[in-house]
CSV table of C-alpha atoms in Angstrom, one decimal:
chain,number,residue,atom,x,y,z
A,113,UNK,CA,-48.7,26.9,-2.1
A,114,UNK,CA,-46.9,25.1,-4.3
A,115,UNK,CA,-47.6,22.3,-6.3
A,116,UNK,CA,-46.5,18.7,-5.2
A,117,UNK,CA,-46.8,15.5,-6.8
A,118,UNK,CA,-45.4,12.4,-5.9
A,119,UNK,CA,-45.1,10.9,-9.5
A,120,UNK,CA,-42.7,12.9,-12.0
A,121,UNK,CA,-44.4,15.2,-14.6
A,122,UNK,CA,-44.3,14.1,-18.5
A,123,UNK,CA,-42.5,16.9,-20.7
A,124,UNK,CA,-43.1,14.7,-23.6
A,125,UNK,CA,-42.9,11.6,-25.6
A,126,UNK,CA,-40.1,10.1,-27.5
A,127,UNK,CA,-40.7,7.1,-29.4
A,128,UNK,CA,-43.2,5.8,-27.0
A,129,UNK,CA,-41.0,6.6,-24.2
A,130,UNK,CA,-42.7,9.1,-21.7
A,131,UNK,CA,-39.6,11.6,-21.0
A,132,UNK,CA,-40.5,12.6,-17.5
A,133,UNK,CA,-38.4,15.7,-16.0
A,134,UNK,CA,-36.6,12.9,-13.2
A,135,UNK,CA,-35.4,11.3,-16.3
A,136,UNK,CA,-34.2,14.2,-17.8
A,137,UNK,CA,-32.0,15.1,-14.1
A,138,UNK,CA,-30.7,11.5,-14.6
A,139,UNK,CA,-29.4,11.9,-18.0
A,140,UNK,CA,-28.6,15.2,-17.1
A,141,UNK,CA,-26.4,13.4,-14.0
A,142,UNK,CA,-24.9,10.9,-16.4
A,143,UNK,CA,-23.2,13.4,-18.2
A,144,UNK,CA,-22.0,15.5,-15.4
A,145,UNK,CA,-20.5,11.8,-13.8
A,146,UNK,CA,-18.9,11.0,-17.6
A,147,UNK,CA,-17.9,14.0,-18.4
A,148,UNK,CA,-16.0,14.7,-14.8
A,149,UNK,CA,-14.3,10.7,-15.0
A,150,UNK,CA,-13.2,11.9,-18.4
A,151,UNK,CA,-11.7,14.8,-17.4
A,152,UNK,CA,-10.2,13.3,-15.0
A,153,UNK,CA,-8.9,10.3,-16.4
A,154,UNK,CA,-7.6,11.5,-19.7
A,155,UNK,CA,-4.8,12.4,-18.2
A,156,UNK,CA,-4.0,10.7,-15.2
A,157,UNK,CA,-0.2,11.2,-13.7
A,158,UNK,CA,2.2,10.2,-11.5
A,159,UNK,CA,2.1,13.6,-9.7
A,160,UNK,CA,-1.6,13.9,-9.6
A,161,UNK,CA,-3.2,17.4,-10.5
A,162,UNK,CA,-5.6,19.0,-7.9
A,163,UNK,CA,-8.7,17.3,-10.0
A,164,UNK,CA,-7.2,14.0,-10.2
A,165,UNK,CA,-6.1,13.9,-6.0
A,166,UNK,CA,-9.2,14.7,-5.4
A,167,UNK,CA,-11.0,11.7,-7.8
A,168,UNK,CA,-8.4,9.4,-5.7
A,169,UNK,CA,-9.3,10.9,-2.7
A,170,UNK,CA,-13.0,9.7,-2.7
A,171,UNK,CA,-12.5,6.5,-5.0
A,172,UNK,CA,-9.4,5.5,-2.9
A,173,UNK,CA,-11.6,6.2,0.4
A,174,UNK,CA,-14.3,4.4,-1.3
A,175,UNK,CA,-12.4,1.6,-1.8
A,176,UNK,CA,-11.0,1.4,1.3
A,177,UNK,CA,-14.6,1.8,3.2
A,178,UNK,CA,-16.1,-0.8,1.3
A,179,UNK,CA,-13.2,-3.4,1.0
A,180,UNK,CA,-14.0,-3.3,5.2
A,181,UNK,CA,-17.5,-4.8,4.7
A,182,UNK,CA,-16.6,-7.3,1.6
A,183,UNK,CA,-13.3,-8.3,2.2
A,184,UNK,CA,-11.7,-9.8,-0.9
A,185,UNK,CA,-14.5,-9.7,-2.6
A,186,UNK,CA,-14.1,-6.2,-3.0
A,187,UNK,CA,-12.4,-6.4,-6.9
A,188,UNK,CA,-15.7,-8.1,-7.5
A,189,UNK,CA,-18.1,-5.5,-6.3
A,190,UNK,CA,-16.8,-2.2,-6.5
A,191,UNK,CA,-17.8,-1.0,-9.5
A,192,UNK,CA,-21.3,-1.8,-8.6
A,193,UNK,CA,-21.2,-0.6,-5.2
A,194,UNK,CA,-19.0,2.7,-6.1
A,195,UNK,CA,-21.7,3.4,-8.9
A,196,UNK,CA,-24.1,3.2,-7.0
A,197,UNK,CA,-23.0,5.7,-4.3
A,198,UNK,CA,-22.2,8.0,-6.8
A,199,UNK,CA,-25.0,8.4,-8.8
A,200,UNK,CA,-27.1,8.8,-5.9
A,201,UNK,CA,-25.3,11.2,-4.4
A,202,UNK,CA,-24.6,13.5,-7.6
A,203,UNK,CA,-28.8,12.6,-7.8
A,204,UNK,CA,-29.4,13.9,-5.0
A,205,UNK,CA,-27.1,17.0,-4.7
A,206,UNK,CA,-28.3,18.2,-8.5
A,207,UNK,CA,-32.1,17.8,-7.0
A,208,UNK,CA,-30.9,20.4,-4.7
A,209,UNK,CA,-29.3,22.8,-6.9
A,210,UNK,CA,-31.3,26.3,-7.4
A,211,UNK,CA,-33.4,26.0,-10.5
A,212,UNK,CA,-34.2,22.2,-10.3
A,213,UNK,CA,-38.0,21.9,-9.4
A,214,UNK,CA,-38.7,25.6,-9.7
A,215,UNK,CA,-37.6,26.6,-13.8
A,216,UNK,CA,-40.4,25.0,-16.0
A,217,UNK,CA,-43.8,25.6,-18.0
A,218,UNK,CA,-46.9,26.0,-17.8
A,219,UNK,CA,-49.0,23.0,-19.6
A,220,UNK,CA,-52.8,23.0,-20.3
A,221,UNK,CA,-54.8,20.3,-19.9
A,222,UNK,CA,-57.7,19.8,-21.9
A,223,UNK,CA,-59.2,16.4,-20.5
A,224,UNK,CA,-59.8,16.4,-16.6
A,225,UNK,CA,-59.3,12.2,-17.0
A,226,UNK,CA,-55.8,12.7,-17.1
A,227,UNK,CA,-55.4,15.3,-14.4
A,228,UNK,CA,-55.9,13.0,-11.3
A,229,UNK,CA,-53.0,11.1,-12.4
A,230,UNK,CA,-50.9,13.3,-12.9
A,231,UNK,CA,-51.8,15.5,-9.6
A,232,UNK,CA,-51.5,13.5,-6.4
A,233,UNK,CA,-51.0,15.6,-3.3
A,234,UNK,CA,-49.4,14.5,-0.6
A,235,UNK,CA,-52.5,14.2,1.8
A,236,UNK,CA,-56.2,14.7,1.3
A,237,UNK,CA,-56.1,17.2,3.9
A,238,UNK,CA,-53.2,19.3,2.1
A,239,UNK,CA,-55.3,18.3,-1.1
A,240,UNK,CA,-58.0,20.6,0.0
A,241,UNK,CA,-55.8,23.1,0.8
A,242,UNK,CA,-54.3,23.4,-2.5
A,243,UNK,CA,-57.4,23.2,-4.7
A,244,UNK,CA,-58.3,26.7,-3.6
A,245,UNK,CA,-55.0,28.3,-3.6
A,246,UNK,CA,-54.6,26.5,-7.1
A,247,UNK,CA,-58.1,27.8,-8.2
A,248,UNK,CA,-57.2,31.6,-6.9
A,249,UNK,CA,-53.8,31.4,-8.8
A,250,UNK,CA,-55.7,30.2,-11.9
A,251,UNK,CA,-57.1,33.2,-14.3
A,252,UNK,CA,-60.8,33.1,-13.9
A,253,UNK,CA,-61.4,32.8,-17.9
A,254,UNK,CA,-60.1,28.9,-17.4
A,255,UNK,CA,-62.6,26.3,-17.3
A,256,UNK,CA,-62.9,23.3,-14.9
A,257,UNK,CA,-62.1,21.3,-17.9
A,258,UNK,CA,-58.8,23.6,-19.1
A,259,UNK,CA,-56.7,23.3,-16.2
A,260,UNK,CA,-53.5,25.0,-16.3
A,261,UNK,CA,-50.8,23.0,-14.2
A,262,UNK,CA,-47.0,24.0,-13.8
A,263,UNK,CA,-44.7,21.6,-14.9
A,264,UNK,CA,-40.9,22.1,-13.7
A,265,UNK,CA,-38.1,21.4,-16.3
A,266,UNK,CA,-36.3,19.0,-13.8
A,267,UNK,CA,-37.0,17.4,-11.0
A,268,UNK,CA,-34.4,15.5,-8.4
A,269,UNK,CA,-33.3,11.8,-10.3
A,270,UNK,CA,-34.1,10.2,-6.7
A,271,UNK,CA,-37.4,11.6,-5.7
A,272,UNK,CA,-38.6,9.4,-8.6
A,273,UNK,CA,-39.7,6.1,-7.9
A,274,UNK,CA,-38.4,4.5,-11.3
A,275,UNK,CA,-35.3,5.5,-10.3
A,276,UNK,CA,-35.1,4.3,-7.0
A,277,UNK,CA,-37.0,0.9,-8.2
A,278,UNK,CA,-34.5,0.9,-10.7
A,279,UNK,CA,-31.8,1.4,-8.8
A,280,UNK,CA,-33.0,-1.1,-6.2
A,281,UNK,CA,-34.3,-3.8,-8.2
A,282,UNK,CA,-30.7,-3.5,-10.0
A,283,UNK,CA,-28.9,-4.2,-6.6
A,284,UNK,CA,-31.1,-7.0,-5.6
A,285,UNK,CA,-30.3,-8.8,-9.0
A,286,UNK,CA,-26.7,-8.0,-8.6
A,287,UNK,CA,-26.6,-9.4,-5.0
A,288,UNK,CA,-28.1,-12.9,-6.3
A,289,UNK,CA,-26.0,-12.7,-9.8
A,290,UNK,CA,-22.9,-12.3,-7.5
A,291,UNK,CA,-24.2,-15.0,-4.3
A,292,UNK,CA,-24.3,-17.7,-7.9
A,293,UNK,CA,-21.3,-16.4,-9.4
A,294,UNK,CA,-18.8,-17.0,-6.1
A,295,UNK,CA,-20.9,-20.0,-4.9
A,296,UNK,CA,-22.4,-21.8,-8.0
A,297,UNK,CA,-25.7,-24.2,-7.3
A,298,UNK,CA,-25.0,-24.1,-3.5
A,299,UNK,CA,-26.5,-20.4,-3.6
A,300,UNK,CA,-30.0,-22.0,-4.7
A,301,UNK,CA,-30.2,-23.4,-1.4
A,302,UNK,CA,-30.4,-20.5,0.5
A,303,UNK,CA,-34.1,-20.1,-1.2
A,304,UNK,CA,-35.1,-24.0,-1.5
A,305,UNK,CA,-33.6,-26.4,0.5
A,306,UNK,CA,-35.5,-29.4,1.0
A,307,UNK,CA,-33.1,-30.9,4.0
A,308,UNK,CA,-35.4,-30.5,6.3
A,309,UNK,CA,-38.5,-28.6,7.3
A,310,UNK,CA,-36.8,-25.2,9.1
A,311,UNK,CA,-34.4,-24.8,6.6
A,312,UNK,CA,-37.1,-25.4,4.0
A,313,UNK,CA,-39.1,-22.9,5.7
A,314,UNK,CA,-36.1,-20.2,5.9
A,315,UNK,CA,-36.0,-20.5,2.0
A,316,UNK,CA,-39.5,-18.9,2.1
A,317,UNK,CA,-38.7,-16.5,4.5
A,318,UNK,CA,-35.2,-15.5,2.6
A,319,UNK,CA,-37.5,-15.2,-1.2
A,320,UNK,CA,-39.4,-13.0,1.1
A,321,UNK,CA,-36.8,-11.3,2.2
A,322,UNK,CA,-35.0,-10.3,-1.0
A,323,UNK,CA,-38.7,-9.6,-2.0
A,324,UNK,CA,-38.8,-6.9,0.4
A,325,UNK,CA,-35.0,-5.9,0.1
A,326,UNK,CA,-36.0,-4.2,-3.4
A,327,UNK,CA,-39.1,-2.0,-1.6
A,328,UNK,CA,-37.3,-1.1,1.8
A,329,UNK,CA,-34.3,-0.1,-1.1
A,330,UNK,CA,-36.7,1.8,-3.4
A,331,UNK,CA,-39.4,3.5,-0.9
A,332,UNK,CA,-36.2,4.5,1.7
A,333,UNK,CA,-34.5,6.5,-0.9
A,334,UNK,CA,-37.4,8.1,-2.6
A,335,UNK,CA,-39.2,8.8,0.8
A,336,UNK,CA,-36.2,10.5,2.2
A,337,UNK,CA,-35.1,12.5,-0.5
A,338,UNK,CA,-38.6,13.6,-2.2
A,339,UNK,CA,-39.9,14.5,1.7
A,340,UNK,CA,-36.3,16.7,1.8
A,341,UNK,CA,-37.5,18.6,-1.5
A,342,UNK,CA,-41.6,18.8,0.0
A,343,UNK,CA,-40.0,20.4,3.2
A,344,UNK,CA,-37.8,22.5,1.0
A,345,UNK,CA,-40.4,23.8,-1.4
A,346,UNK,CA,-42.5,24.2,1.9
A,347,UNK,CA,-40.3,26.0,3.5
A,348,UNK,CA,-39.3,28.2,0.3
A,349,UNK,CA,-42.9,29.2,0.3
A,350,UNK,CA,-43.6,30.2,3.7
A,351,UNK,CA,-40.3,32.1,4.0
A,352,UNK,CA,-37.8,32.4,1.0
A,353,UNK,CA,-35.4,34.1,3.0
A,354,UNK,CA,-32.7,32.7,4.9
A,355,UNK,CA,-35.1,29.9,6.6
A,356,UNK,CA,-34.5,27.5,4.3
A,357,UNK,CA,-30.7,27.3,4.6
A,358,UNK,CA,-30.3,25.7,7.6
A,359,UNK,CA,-33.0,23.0,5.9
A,360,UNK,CA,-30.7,23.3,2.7
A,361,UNK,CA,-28.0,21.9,4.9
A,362,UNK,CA,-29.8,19.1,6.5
A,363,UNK,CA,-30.8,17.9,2.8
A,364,UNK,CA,-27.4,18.0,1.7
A,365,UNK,CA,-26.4,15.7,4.8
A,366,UNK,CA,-29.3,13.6,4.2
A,367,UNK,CA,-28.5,13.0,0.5
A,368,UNK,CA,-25.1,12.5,1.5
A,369,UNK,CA,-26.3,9.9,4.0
A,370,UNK,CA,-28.9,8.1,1.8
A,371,UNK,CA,-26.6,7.5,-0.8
A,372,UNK,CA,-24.1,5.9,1.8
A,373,UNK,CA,-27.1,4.0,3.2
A,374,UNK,CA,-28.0,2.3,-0.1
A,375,UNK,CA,-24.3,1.5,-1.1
A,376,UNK,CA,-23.5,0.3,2.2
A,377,UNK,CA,-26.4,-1.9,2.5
A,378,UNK,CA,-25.9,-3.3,-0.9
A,379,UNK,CA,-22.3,-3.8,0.4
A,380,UNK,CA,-23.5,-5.7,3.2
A,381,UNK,CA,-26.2,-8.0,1.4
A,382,UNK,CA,-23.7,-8.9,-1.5
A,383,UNK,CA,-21.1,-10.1,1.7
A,384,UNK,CA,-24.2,-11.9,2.9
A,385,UNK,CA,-24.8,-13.5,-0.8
A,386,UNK,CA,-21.4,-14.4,-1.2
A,387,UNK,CA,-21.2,-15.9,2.1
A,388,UNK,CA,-24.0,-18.6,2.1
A,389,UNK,CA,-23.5,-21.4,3.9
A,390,UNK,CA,-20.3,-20.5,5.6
A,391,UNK,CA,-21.5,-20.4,9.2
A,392,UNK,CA,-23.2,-17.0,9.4
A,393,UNK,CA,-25.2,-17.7,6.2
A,394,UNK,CA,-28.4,-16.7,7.2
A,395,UNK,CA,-29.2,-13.1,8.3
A,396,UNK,CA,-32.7,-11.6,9.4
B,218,UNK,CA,-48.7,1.9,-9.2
B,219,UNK,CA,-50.0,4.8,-11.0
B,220,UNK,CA,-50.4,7.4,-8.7
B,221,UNK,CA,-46.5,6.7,-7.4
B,222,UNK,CA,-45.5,6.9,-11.2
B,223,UNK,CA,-44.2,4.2,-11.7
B,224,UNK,CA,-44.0,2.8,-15.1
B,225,UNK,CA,-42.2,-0.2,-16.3
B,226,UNK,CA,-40.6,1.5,-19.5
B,227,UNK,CA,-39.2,4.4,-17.4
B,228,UNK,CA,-38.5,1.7,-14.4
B,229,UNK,CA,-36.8,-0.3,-17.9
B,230,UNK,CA,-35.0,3.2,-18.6
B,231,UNK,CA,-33.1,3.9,-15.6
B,232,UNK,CA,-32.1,0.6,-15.1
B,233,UNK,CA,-30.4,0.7,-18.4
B,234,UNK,CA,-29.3,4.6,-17.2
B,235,UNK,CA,-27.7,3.2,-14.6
B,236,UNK,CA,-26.1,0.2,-16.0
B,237,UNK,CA,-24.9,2.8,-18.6
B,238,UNK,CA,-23.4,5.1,-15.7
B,239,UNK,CA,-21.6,1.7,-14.1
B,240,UNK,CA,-20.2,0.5,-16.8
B,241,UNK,CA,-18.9,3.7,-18.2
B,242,UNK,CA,-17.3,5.0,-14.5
B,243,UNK,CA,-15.5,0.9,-14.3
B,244,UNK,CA,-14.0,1.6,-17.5
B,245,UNK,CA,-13.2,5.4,-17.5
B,246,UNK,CA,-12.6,6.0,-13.6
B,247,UNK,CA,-12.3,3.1,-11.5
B,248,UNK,CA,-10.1,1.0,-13.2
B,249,UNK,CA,-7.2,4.0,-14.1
B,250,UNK,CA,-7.4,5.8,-10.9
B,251,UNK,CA,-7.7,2.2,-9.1
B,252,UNK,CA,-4.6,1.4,-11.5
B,253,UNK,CA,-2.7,4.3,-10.9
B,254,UNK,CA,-3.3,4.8,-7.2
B,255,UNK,CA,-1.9,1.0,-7.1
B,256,UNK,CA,0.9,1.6,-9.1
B,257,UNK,CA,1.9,4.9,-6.8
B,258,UNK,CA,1.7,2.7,-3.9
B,259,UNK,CA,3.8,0.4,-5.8
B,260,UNK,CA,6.3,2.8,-6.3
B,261,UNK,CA,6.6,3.9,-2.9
B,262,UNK,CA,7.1,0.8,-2.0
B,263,UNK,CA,9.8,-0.5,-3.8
B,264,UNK,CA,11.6,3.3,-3.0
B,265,UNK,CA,11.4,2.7,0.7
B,266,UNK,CA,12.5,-1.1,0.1
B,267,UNK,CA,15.6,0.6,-1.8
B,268,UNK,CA,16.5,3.0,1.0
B,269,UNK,CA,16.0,0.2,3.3
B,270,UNK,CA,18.3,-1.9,1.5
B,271,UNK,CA,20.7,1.0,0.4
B,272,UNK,CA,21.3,1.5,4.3
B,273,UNK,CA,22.0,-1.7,5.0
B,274,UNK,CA,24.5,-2.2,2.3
B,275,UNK,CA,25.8,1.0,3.9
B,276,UNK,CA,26.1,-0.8,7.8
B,277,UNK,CA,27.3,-4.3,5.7
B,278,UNK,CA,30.1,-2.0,4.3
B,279,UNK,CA,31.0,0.0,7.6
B,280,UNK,CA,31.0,-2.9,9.3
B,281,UNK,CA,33.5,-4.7,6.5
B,282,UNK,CA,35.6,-1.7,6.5
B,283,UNK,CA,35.9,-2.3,10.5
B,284,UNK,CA,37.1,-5.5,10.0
B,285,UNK,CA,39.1,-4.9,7.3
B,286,UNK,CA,40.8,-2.2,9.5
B,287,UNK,CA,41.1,-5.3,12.3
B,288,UNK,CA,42.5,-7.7,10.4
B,289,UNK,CA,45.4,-5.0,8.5
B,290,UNK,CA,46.1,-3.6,12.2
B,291,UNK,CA,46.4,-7.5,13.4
B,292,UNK,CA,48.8,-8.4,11.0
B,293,UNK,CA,50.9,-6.1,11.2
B,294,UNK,CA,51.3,-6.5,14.9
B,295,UNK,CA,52.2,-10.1,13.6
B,296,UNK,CA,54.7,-8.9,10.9
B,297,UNK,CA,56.7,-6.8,13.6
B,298,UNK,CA,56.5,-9.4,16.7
B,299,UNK,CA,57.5,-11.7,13.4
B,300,UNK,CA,60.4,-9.2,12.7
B,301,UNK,CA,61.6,-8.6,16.0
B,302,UNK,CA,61.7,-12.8,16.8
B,303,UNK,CA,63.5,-13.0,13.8
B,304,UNK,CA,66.0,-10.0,14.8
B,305,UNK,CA,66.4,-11.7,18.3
B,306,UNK,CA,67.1,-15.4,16.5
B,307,UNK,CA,70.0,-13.4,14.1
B,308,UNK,CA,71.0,-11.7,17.2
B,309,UNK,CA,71.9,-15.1,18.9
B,310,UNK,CA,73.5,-16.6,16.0
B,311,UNK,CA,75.9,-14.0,15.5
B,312,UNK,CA,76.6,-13.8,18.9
B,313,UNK,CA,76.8,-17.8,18.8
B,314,UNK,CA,79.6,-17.0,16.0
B,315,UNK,CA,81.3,-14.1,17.8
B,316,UNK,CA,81.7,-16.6,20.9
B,317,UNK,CA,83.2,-19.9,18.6
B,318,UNK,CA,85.2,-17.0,16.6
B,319,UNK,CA,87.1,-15.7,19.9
B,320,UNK,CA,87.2,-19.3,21.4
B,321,UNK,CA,89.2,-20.2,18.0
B,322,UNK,CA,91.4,-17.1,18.5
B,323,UNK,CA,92.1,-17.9,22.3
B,324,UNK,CA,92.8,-21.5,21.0
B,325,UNK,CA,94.9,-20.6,18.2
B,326,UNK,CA,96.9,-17.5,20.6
B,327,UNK,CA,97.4,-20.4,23.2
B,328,UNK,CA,99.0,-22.9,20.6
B,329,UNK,CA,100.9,-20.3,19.4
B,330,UNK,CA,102.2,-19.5,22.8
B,331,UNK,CA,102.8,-23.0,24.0
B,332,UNK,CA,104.7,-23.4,20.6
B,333,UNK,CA,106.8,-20.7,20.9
B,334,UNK,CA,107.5,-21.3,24.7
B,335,UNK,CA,108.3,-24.8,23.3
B,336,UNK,CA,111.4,-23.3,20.8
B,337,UNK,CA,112.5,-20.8,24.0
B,338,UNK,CA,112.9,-24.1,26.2
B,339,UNK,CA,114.5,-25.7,23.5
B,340,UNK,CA,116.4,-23.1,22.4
B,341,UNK,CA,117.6,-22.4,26.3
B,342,UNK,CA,118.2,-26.2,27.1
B,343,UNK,CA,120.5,-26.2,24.0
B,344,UNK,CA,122.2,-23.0,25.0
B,345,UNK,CA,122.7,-24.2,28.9
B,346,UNK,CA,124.1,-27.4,27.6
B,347,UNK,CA,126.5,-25.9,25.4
B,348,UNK,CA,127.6,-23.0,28.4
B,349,UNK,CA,127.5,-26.5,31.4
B,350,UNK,CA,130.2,-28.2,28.7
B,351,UNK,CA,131.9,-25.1,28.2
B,352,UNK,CA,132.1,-24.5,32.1
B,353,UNK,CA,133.4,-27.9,32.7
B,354,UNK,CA,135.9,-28.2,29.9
B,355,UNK,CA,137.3,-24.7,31.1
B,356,UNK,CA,137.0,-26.5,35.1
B,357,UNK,CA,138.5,-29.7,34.1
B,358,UNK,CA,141.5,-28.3,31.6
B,359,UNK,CA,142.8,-26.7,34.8
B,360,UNK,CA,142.4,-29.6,37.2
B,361,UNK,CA,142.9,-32.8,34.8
B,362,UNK,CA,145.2,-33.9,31.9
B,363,UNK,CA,144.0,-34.1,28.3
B,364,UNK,CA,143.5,-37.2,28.4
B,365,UNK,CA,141.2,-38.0,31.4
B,366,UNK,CA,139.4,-34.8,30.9
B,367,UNK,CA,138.4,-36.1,26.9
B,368,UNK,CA,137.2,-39.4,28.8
B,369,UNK,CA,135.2,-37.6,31.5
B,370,UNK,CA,133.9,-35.1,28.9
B,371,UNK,CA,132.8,-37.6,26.7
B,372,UNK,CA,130.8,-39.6,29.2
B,373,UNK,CA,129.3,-36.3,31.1
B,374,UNK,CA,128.2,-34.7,27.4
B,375,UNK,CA,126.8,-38.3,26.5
B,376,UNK,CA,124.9,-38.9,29.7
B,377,UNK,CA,123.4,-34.7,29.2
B,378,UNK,CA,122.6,-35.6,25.4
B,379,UNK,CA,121.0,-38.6,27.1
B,380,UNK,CA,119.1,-36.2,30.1
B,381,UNK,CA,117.9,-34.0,27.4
């Protein structure tokens, strides 16, 4: 069975700066998204190449899908909001590539303090399940306290919660930095507003709200995506042939889909900002 | 917060990532390919605005060469009903002319007659004057003597000088 933990493994330190494998996909994914906008746009042309149609085939259809939800806001937010879709989606589709989760190292652990936190299995019952497996895999000269644990080079950008957090608590900034930026002081009062009790009370329930925007952001994306690679490293093991394809699919449409999901929601609460207090201010 | 991993300088570090990855894409890809998609659209614009226009100017001058055609066809029409009035008016006049010309000739060839008719009667009232006192004289010498045949001849040629 094969080894799953929810947090991302440490491959080292740099500067006091624990390089985990997710961050290493994510960097890894920054270059792959800079180095394909350079290509493309180094030489863009009236008479576009097959690259460059392409590139204004999804950021032209980008554009178009999201200018439906924010209107003429849409100069405003579409760097933000076509970022974000694609960095989760080139996230997601590199966690899915051959290699990613499976290519790494073994590292030993000398101190069994540090092993709990690093090890978190998904249940207690599956828990119990892999200690044995674990412990038959292990050679029989290691000692409970000399615990060899495999440690995979990369590991999907998304199926780390720093990411997702990060990614989240990045949109929820942007949606208030926007809602002030289009609406000046007036966007205070969708928080505190002091005309009158309800709307007073609404201001609670809207701080709440964005509250809860960042973790229904941060624990969506993560859940669906790191549950796609569980059920995919599942599957893997219980039948490496064939079986997992049709799952290889569904991952594919589901990282396709969350990445829509988070961009279009973002879309959606930045139009919500930005339109405070002009009738259909307040939303659920 | 531990066992999910999360840590606020990794949380710190892909918040930066990603504000990295946004603000490199708005410069390097969003903006040119926005740009140039906008300027293509552009172009096709203004292309189907100049066909537009191109066949319009195209109708405008069909249209003008129509009229043109009209208005050349009209006037002449004009020129020759113009040319044939005028041909009629000349016709008129000269026949106007012709008419006074031949009147003056009748005129003229009737004076001329009545003039020379005038010198015939003359001419015979002389002659029968001179042939009636011849008659007479050659009448009276055998009836009369000298002398009464001067007096009656005087008085008969006086009183026919007189008649005439």
């Amino acid at each position: 069975m094969p080894h799953i933990s929810l947090a991302a493994e440490k491959l080292g330190y740099f500067w006091g700066l624990p390089i985990t494998n997710a961050l290493l996909t994510t960097w890894l994914v920054m270059v792959l998204l800079i180095f394909l906008a350079w290509m493309v746009s180094r030489n863009l042309q009236m008479v576009p190449s097959r690259i460059q149609s392409l590139t204004e085939l999804v950021i032209g259809g980008l554009y178009d899908f999201f200018s439906q939800v924010t209107g003429k806001h849409i100069a405003l937010f579409f760097p933000l909001l076509a970022s974000l879709f694609l960095f989760i989606i080139t996230a997601n589709w590199v966690g899915l590539l051959p290699g990613v989760g499976t290519v790494g190292f073994f590292k030993t652990h000398e101190t069994e303090a540090v092993v709990p936190n690093k090890e978190l299995a998904v249940e207690p019952v599956q828990d119990s399940h892999v200690s044995p497996t674990d412990a038959e895999a292990l050679p029989e000269t290691v000692s409970s306290e000399e615990k060899e644990e495999f440690v995979p080079l990369f590991r999907g950008a998304t199926a780390d919660l720093n990411t997702t957090l990060g990614l989240a608590l990045v949109a929820v900034l942007a949606i208030q930095y926007f809602g002030f930026v289009t609406l000046g002081g007036h966007y205070s009062t969708r928080f505190l507003n002091f005309k009158n009790p309800i709307e007073f009370f609404l201001g609670i329930l809207e701080t709440v709200s964005e509250i809860s925007k960042v973790i229904s952001f941060a624990f969506r994306l993560f859940g669906n995506i790191f549950a796609g690679e569980v059920l995919l490293a599942v599957m893997a093991f219980l039948m490496p042939f064939i079986v997992p394809l049709p799952f290889l699919m569904l991952e594919l449409f589901v990282g396709f889909i969350q990445a829509l999901v988070f961009s279009m929601l973002t879309a959606v609460f930045l139009n919500v900002a930005v339109s405070h207090g002009g009738g259909e201010s307040h939303h659920g | 917060m531990d066992k999910l991993g999360i840590e606020p300088s990794l949380l710190l570090a892909q918040v930066v990532n990603f504000s990295i990855i946004m603000f490199v894409l708005s410069r390097l890809l969003y903006k040119p390919v926005l740009a140039m998609l906008e300027k293509r659209r552009r172009e096709i614009e203004e292309g189907l605005q100049l066909t537009a226009k191109m066949q319009e100017e195209e109708e405008k001058m069909a249209v003008k060469k129509q009229k043109l055609l009209e208005a050349a066809r009209k006037e002449a029409a004009a020129i020759v009903e113009e040319a044939k009035r005028q041909g009629k008016d000349e016709e008129k006049e000269i026949l106007a002319l012709a008419h006074k010309e031949a009147a003056a000739i009748m005129e003229k060839g009737k004076a001329e007659v009545e003039h020379v008719r005038e010198t015939m009667e003359k001419g015979i009232r002389k002659q029968s004057v001179t042939l009636a006192a011849g008659m007479a004289e050659r009448l009276l010498a055998r009836a009369m003597n000298s002398q009464d045949r001067h007096a009656l001849l005087k008085k008969q040629i006086s009183e026919l000088e007189r008649s005439v």
